[in-house]
Coordinates of C-alpha atoms in Angstrom, one line a residue:
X1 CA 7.6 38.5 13.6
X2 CA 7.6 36.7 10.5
X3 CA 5.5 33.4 10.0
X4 CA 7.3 30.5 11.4
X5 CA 7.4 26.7 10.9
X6 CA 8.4 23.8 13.3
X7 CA 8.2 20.3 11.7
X8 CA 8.5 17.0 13.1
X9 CA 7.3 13.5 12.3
X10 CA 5.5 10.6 13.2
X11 CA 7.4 8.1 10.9
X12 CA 6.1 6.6 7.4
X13 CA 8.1 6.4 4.2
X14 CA 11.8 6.6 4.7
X15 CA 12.8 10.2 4.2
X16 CA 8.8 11.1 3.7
X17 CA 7.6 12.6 7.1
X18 CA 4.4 11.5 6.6
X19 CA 2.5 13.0 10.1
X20 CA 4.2 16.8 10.1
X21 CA 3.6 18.6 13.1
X22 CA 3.1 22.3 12.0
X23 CA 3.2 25.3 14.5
X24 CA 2.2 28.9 13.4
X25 CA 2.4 32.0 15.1
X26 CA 1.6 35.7 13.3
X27 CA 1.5 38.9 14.1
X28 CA -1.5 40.3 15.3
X29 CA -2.9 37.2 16.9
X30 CA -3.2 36.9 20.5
X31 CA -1.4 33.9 22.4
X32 CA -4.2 31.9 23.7
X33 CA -5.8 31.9 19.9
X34 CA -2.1 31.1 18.5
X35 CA -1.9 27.9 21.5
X36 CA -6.0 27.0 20.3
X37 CA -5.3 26.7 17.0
X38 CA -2.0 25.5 17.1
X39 CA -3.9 22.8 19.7
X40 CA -6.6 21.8 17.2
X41 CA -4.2 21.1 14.5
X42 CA -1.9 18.8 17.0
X43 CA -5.2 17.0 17.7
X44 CA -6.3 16.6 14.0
X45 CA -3.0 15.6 12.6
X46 CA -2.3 12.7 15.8
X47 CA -5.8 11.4 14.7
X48 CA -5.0 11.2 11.4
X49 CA -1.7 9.4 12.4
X50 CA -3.1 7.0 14.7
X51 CA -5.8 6.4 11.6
X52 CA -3.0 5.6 9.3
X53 CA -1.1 3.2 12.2
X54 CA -3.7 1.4 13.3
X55 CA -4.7 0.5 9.2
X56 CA -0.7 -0.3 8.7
X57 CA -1.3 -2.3 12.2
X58 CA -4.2 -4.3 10.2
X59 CA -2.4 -5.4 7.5
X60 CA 0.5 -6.2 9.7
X61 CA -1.6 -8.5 11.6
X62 CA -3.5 -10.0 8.7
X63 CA 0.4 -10.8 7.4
X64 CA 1.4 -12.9 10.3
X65 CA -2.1 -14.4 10.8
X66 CA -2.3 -15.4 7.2
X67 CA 1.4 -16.7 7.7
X68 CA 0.7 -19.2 10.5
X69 CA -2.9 -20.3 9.4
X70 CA -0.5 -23.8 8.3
X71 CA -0.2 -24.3 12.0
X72 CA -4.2 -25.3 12.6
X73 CA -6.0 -27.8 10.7
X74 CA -9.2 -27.4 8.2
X75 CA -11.9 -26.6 10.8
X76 CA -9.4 -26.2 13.7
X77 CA -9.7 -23.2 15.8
X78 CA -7.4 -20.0 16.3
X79 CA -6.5 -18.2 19.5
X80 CA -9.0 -15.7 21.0
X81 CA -9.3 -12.4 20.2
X82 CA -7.9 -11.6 23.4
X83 CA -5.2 -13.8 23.4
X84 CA -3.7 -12.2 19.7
X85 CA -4.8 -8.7 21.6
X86 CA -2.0 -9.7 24.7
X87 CA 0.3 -11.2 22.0
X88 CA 0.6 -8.8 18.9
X89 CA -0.2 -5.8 21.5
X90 CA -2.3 -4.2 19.5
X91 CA -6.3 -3.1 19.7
X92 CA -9.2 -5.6 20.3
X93 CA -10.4 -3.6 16.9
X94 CA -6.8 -4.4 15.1
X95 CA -7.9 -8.4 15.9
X96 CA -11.4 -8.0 14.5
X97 CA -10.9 -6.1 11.3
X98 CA -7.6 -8.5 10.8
X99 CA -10.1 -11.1 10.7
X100 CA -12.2 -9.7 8.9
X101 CA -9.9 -9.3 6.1
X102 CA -8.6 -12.9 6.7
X103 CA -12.5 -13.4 6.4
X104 CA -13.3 -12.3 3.0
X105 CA -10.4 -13.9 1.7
X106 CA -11.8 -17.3 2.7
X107 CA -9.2 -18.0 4.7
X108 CA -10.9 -18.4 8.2
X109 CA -14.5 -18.4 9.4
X110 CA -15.8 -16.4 12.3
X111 CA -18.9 -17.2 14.3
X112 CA -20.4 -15.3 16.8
X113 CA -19.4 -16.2 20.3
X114 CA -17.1 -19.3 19.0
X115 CA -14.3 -17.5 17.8
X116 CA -12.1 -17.9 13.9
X117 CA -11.5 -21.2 12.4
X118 CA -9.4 -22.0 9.8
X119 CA -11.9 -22.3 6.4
X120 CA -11.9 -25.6 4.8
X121 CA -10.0 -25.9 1.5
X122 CA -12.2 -24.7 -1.4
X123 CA -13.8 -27.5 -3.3
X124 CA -12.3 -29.0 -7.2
X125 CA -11.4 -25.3 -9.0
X126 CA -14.0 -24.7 -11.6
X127 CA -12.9 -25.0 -15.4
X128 CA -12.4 -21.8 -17.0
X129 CA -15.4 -20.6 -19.6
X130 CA -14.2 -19.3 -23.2
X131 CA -15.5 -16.0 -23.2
X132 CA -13.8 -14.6 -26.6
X133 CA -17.0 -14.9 -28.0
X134 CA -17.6 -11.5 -26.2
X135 CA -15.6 -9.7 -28.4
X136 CA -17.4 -10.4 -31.2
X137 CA -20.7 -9.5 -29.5
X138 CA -19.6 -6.0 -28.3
X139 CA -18.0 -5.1 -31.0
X140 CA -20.7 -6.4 -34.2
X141 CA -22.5 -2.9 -34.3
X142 CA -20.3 -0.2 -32.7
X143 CA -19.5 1.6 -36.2
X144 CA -23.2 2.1 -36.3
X145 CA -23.6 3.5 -32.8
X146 CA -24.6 6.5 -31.9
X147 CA -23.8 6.5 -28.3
X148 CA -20.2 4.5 -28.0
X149 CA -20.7 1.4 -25.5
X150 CA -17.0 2.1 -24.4
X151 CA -15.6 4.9 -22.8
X152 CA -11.9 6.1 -22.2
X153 CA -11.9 6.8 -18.3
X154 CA -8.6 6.8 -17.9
X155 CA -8.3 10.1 -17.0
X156 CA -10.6 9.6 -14.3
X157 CA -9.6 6.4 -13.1
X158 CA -5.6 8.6 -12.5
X159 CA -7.1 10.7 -9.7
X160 CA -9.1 7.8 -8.1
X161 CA -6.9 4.5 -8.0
X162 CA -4.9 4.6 -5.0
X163 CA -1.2 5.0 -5.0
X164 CA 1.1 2.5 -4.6
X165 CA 2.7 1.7 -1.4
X166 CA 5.7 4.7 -0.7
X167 CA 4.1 6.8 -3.6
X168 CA 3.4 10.3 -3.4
X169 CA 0.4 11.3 -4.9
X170 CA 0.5 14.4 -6.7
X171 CA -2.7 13.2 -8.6
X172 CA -5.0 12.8 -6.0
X173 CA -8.4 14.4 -6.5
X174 CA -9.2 15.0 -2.7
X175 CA -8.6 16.2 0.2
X176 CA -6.3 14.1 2.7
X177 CA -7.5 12.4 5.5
X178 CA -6.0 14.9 7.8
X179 CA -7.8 17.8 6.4
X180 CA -11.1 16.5 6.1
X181 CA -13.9 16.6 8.8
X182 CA -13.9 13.1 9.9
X183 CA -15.4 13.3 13.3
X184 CA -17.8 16.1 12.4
X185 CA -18.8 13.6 9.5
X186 CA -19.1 10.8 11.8
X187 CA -21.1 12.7 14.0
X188 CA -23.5 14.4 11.6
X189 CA -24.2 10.5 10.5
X190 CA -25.1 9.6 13.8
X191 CA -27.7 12.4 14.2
X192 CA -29.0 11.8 11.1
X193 CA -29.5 8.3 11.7
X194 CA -31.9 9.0 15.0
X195 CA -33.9 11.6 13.4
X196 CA -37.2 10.9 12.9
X197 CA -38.1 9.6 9.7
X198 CA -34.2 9.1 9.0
X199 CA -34.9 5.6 7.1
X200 CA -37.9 6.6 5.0
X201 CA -37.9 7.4 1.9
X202 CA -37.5 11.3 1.1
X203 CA -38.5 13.6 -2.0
X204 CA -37.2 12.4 -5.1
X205 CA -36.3 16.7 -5.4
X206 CA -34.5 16.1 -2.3
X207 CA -35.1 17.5 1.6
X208 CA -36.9 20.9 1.2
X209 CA -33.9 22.0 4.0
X210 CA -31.4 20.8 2.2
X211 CA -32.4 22.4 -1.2
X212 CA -32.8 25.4 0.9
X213 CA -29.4 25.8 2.1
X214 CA -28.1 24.9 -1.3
X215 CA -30.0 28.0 -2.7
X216 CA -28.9 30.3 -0.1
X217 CA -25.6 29.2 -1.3
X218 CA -26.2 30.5 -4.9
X219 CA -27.6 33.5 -4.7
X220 CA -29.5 35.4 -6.5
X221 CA -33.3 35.1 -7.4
X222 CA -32.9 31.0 -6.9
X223 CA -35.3 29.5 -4.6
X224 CA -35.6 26.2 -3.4
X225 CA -37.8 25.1 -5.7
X226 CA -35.4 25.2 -8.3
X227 CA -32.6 22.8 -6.9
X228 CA -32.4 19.4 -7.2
X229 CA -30.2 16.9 -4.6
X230 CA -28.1 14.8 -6.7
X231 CA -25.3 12.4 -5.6
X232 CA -22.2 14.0 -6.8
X233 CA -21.1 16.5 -8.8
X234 CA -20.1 13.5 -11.6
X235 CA -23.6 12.5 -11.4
X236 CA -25.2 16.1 -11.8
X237 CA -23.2 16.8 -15.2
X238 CA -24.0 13.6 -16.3
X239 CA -27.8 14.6 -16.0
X240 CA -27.3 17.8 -17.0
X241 CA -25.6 16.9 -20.6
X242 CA -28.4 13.6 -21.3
X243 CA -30.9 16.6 -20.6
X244 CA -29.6 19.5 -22.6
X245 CA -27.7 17.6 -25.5
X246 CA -28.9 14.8 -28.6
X247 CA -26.3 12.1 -29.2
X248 CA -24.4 13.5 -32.1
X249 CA -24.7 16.8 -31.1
X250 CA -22.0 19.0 -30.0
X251 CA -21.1 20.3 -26.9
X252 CA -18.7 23.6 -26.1
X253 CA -16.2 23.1 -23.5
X254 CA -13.2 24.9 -21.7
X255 CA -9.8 23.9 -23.2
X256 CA -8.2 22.6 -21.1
X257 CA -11.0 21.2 -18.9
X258 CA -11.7 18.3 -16.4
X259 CA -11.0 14.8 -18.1
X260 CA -14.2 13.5 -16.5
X261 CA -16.1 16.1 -18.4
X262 CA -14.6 14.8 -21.5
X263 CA -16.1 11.1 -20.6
X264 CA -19.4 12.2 -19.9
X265 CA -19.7 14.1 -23.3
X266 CA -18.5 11.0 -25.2
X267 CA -20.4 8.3 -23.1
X268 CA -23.5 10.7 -24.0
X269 CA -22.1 10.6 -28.0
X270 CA -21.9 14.8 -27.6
X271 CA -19.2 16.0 -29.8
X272 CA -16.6 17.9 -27.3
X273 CA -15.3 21.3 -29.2
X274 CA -12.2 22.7 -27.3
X275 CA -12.8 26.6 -26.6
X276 CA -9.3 28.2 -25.1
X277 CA -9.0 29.2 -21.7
X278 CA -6.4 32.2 -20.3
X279 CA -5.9 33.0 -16.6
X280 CA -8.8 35.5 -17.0
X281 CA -10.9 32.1 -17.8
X282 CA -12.5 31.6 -21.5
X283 CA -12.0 33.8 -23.7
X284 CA -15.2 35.6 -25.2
X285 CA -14.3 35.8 -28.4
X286 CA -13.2 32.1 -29.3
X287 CA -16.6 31.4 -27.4
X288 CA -19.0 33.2 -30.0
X289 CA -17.1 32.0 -32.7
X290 CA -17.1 28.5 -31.5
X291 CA -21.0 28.9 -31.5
X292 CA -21.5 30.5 -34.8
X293 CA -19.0 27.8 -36.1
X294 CA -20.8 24.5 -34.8
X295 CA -24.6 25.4 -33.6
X296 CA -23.8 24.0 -30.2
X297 CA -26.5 24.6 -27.4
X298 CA -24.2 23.7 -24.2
X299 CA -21.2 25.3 -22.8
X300 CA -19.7 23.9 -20.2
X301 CA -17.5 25.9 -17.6
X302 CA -16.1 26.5 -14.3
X303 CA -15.6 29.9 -13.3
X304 CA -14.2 29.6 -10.6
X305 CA -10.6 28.5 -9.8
X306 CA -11.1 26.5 -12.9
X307 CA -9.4 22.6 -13.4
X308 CA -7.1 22.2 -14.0
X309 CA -5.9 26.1 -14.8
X310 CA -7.3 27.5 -11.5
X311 CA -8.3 30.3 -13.8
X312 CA -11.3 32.7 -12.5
X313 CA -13.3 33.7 -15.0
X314 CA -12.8 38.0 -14.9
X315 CA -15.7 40.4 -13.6
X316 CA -15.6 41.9 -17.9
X317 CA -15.7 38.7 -19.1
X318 CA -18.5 37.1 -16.9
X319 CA -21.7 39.1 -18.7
X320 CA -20.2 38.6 -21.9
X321 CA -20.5 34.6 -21.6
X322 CA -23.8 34.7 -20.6
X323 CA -24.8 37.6 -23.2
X324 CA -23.1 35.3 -26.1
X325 CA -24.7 32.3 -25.1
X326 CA -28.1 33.9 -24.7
X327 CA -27.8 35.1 -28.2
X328 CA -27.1 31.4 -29.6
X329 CA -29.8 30.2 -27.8
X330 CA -27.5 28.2 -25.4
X331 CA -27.3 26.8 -21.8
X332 CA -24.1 27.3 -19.8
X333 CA -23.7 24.8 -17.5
X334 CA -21.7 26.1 -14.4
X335 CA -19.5 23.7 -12.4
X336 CA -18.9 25.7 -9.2
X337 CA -17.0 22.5 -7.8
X338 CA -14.5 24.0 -5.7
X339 CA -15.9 27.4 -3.9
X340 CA -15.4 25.8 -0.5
X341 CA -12.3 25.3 -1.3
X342 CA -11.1 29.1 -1.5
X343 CA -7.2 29.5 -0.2
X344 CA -6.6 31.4 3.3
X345 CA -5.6 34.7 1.2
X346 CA -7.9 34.4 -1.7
X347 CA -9.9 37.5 -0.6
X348 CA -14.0 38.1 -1.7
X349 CA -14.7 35.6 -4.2
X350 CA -17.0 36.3 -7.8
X351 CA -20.6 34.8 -6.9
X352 CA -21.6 31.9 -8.9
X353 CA -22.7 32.8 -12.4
X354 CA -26.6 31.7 -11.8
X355 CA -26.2 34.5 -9.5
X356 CA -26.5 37.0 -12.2
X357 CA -28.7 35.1 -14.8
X358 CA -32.3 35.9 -14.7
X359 CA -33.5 34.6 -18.0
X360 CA -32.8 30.5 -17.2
X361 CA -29.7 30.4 -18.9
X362 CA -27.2 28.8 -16.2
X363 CA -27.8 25.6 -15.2
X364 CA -25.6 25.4 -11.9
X365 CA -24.1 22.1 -10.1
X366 CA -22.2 22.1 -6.9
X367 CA -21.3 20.3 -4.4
X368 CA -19.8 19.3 -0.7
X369 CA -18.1 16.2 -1.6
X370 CA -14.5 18.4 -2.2
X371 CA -14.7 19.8 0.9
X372 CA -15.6 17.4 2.7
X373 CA -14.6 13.2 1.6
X374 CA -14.6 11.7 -1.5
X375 CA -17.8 9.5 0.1
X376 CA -20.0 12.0 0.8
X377 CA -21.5 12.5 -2.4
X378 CA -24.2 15.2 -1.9
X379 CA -25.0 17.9 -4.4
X380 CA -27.4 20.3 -6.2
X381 CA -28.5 20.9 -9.0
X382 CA -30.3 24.2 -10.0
X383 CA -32.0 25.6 -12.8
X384 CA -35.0 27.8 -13.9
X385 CA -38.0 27.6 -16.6
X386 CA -38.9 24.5 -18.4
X387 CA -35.5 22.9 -18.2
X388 CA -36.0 21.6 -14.6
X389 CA -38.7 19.3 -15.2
X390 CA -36.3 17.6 -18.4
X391 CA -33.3 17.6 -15.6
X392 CA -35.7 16.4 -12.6
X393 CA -37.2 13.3 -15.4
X394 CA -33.7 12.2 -15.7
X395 CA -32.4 12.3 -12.8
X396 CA -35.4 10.3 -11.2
X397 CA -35.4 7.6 -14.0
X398 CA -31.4 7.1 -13.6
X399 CA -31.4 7.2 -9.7
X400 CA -34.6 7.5 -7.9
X401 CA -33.3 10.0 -4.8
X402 CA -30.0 10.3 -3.1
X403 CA -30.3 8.2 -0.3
X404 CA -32.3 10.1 3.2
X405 CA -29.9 9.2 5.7
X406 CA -27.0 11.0 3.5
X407 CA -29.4 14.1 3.1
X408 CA -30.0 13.9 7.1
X409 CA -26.1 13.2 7.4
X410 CA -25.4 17.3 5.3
X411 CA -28.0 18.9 6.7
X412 CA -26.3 17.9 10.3
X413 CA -23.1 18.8 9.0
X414 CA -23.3 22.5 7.4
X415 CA -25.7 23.4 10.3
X416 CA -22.7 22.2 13.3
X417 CA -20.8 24.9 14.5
X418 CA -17.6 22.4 12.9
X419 CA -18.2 23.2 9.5
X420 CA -17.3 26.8 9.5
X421 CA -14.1 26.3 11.6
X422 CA -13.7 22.9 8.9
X423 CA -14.0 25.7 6.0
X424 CA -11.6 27.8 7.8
X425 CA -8.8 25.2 8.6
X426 CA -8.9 23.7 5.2
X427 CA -8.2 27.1 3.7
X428 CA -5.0 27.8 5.8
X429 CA -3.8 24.4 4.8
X430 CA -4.3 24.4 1.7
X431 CA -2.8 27.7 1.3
X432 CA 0.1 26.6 3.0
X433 CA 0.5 23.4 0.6
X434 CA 0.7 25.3 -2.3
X435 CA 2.7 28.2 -1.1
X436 CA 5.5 25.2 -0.5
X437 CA 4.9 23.4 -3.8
X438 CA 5.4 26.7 -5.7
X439 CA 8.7 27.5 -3.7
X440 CA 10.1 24.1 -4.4
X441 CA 9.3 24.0 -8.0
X442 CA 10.7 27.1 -8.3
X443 CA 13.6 26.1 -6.4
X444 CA 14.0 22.5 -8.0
X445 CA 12.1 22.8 -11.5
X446 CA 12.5 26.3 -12.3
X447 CA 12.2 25.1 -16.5
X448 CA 8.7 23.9 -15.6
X449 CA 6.5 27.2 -16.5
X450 CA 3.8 27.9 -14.2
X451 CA 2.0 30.7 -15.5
X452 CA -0.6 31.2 -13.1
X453 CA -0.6 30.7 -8.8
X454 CA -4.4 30.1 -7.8
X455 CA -5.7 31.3 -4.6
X456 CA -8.3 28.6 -4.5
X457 CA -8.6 25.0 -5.6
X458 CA -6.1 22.0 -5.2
X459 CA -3.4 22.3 -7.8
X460 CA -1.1 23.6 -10.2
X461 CA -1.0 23.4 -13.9
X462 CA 2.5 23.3 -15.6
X463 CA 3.9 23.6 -18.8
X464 CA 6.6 21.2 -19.9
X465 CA 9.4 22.5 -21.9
X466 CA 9.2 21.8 -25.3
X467 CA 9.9 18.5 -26.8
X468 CA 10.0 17.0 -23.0
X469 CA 7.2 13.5 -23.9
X470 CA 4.8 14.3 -20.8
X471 CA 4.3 10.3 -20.5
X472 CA 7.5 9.5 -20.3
X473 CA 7.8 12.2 -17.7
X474 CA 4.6 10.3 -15.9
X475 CA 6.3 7.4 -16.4
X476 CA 9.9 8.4 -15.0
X477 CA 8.1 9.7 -11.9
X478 CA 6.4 6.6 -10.5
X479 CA 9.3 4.5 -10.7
X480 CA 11.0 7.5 -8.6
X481 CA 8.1 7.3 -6.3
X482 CA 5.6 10.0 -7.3
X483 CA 2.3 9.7 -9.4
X484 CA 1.5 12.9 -11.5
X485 CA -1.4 13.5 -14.0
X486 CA 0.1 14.0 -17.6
X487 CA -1.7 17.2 -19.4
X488 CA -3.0 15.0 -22.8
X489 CA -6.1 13.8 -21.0
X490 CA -7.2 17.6 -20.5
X491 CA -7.5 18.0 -23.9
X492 CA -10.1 17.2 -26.5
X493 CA -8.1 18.1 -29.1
X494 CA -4.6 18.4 -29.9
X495 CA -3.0 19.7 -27.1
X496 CA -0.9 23.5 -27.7
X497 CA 2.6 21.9 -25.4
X498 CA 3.5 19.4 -23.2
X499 CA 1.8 20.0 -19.5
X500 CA 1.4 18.1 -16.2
X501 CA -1.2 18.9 -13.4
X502 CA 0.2 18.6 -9.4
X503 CA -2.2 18.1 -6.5
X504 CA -1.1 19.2 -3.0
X505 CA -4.6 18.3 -1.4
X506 CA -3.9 14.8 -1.2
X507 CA -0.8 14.7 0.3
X508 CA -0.2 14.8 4.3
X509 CA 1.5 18.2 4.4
X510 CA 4.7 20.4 3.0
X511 CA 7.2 17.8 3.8
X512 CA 6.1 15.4 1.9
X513 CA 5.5 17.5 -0.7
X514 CA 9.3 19.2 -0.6
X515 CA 10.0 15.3 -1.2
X516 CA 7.4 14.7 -4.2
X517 CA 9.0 17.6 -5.8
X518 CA 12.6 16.5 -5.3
X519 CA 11.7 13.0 -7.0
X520 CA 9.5 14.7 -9.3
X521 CA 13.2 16.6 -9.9
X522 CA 15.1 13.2 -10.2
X523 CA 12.6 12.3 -13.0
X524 CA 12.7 15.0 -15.5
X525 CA 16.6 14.7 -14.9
X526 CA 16.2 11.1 -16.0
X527 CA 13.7 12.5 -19.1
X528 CA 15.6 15.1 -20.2
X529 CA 19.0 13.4 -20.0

């Protein structure tokens, strides 16, 4: 029998199901596997939805709190907890975070074993300063600057602000709350926190076990000894580029690449220089002559399911990028960000360059935070030869050591039985998302080009037809409801066409995202008018 779909909702945004229930059954699996799957995903997506009630029940409460707080005098007291427990009907832990949020707001006061009280008005408002003469002071030297003291992060800041209420967010960065391991997390944190030593301060390399598993990871001749535990993948490159690059120098990257990349090269003052990517990843030739052209000794890729392409970098092509940069004398820094994020029908995936390099050329970076929550920022950093003790300088002057219990918190995790049926769950999902967002742009936005389908990853890359302004696209879309990234920010240079990037991790399954699309629809109608 073919695959098959049931869908129902829990409620949310009109005409957005924002809690689908999702049923599969395949051939080939027995009944009772088919029921315990099917079982864990009810269970995983009612926790979700009772996550996302009982925050909509907090702000709900807060509303009508803040609404009635007229009703008692400066200093008076409100009702008990219990008493707004029997009277909203909702959780003693819906009253306390209610006033919590009253709380720091100044609005009331709680004290332990009292109750809230309505705060006192604030005091005479305090004159506002003059600081214009700011301006002045930030600005007085920046032609001379080496390093620019400002930054575009706007890029960045797309895929991190949250969305707007009713907005689907095809720009999200991460996973949704529904796919990732909450309660595994939450447990992991509580063993960590009664280990012994838990509190103390660990390695400034890192926990030898966790620098362990991360090698495993890699491959090849790494050992332990030559991975460092950084706190995000952000973080590592930022090291990385500071270690291996001189302000004014210039730096090779993938075109188009990650628009964080971009920032860190330019808060650094590197020089970004654009080399193409196809869907077999860069292209060998345009990389030596990029060398050659501009002395550069840093490329920057990721060969795998690379952002926002989802290009993997071909088995021919793979030696030749390390064989050209070992020539010019280069590093090639690998961002392997998204390997445990391979789709349910991706099949063996390419091992991670450093794999392959024995002479110290690859400095690697990866990390668990995609997988897992955009909080948990644990990751490694690996390199070999002299290299490691410039990368391990840095990273101890800028940071000191990734904090112990979050060490103790991964180590838990990656060694639970959860995290391989996590890995597994996540890539049936995900394939699933973007199996439905490529039927319904091809059913609704069939002039959008999509030249290549990853089978890893979070997103697609599209090409706008020509002449369609992708910011007014952008634009068009969030007033219909749905937030994607325009392609310019991809770019270092001038961009070949128009392009946008969608996201389908962030979004709380395929009917939502059949919805995004149709808006998404309704807005290059609006553009193209």
């Amino acid at each position: 029998m073919p695959t098959r779909r049931e869908e129902g909702t829990t409620g949310g945004t009109p005409g957005v199901p924002s809690c689908p229930v999702v049923t599969r059954s395949a051939a080939g699996r027995s009944t009772a596997g088919v029921r315990g799957v099917t079982a864990i995903r009810r269970r995983s997506v009612a926790l979700s939805c009772a996550l996302m009630q009982q925050r909509s029940s907090v702000g709900e409460l807060a509303y009508q709190l803040r609404n009635e707080l007229d009703r008692y005098s400066p200093g008076g007291k409100l009702p008990s907890s219990r008493a707004l427990v029997e009277r909203f009907r909702v959780s003693p832990v819906t009253v306390s975070r209610a006033l919590a949020q009253l709380a720091a707001e100044g609005l009331v006061v709680t004290r332990p074993g009292a109750g809230a009280f309505r705060a006192h008005a604030p005091g005479t408002a305090v004159p506002v300063g003059d600081t214009s003469w700011q301006e002045v002071s930030l600005s007085a030297d920046a032609t001379a600057d080496v390093v620019p003291r400002s930054v575009d992060a706007s890029g960045v800041l797309a895929t991190l602000a949250a969305p707007g209420p009713g907005v689907i967010e095809f720009n999200g960065g991460y996973l949704h709350p529904s796919l990732q391991p909450e309660r595994a997390m939450a447990a992991a944190l509580a063993r960590a926190g009664r280990r012994p030593g838990a509190w103390e301060r660990p390695p400034v390399d890192g926990l030898p076990e966790l620098r362990e598993w991360f090698a495993r990871g890699i491959g090849g001749a790494i050992t332990a000894a030559e991975v460092l535990i950084t706190a995000g993948g952000q973080s590592a490159l930022t090291t990385t580029l500071r270690a291996l690059a001189p302000p004014g120098a210039p730096v090779l990257i993938e075109s188009p690449t990650y628009p964080g990349l971009l920032a860190i090269a330019r808060a650094a003052g590197l020089r970004p220089v654009p080399v193409p990517v196809d869907t077999d990843g860069v292209r060998p030739d345009l990389l030596a002559a990029a060398f050659e052209a501009t002395g550069a000794r840093v490329f920057v890729c990721q060969p795998l399911f690379q952002n926002p392409t989802g290009a993997v970098l071909s088995a021919e092509r793979r030696p030749e990028v390390l064989r050209i940069a070992r020539a010019a004398g280069a590093f090639v820094v690998e961002d392997d960000f998204v390997r445990r994020l391979v789709h349910e029908d991706a099949g063996p995936l390419p091992r991670p360059l450093a794999s392959e390099d024995r002479d110290g050329v690859v400095v690697h970076v990866c990390s668990l935070t995609k997988a897992t929550s955009p909080s948990f920022r644990v990751s490694a950093l690996a390199a070999r030869g002299p290299v490691l003790e410039r990368l391990r300088t840095i990273q101890v002057v800028d940071h000191f050591f990734v904090p112990r219990p979050l060490q103790e918190a991964a180590l838990e995790l990656v060694g639970s039985p959860a995290w391989p049926r996590h890995l597994r769950a996540v890539a049936g999902e995900l394939k699933e998302r973007r199996d439905a967002l490529v039927a319904a742009l091809r059913l609704r936005l069939p002039a959008l080009a999509l030249p290549h389908v990853p089978a890893g990853g979070y997103h697609l890359w599209l090409r706008l037809p020509d002449g369609t302004d992708e910011l007014a696209l952008a634009a068009a879309a969030l007033r219909a409801g749905v937030a994607v990234a325009p392609g310019r920010p991809y770019f270092a240079a001038e961009p070949p066409a128009g392009h946008i990037r969608l996201s389908f991790a962030a979004l709380a399954g395929t009917a939502e995202i059949a919805e995004g699309v149709r808006r998404l629809s309704e807005a290059c109608d609006e553009v193209t008018a």
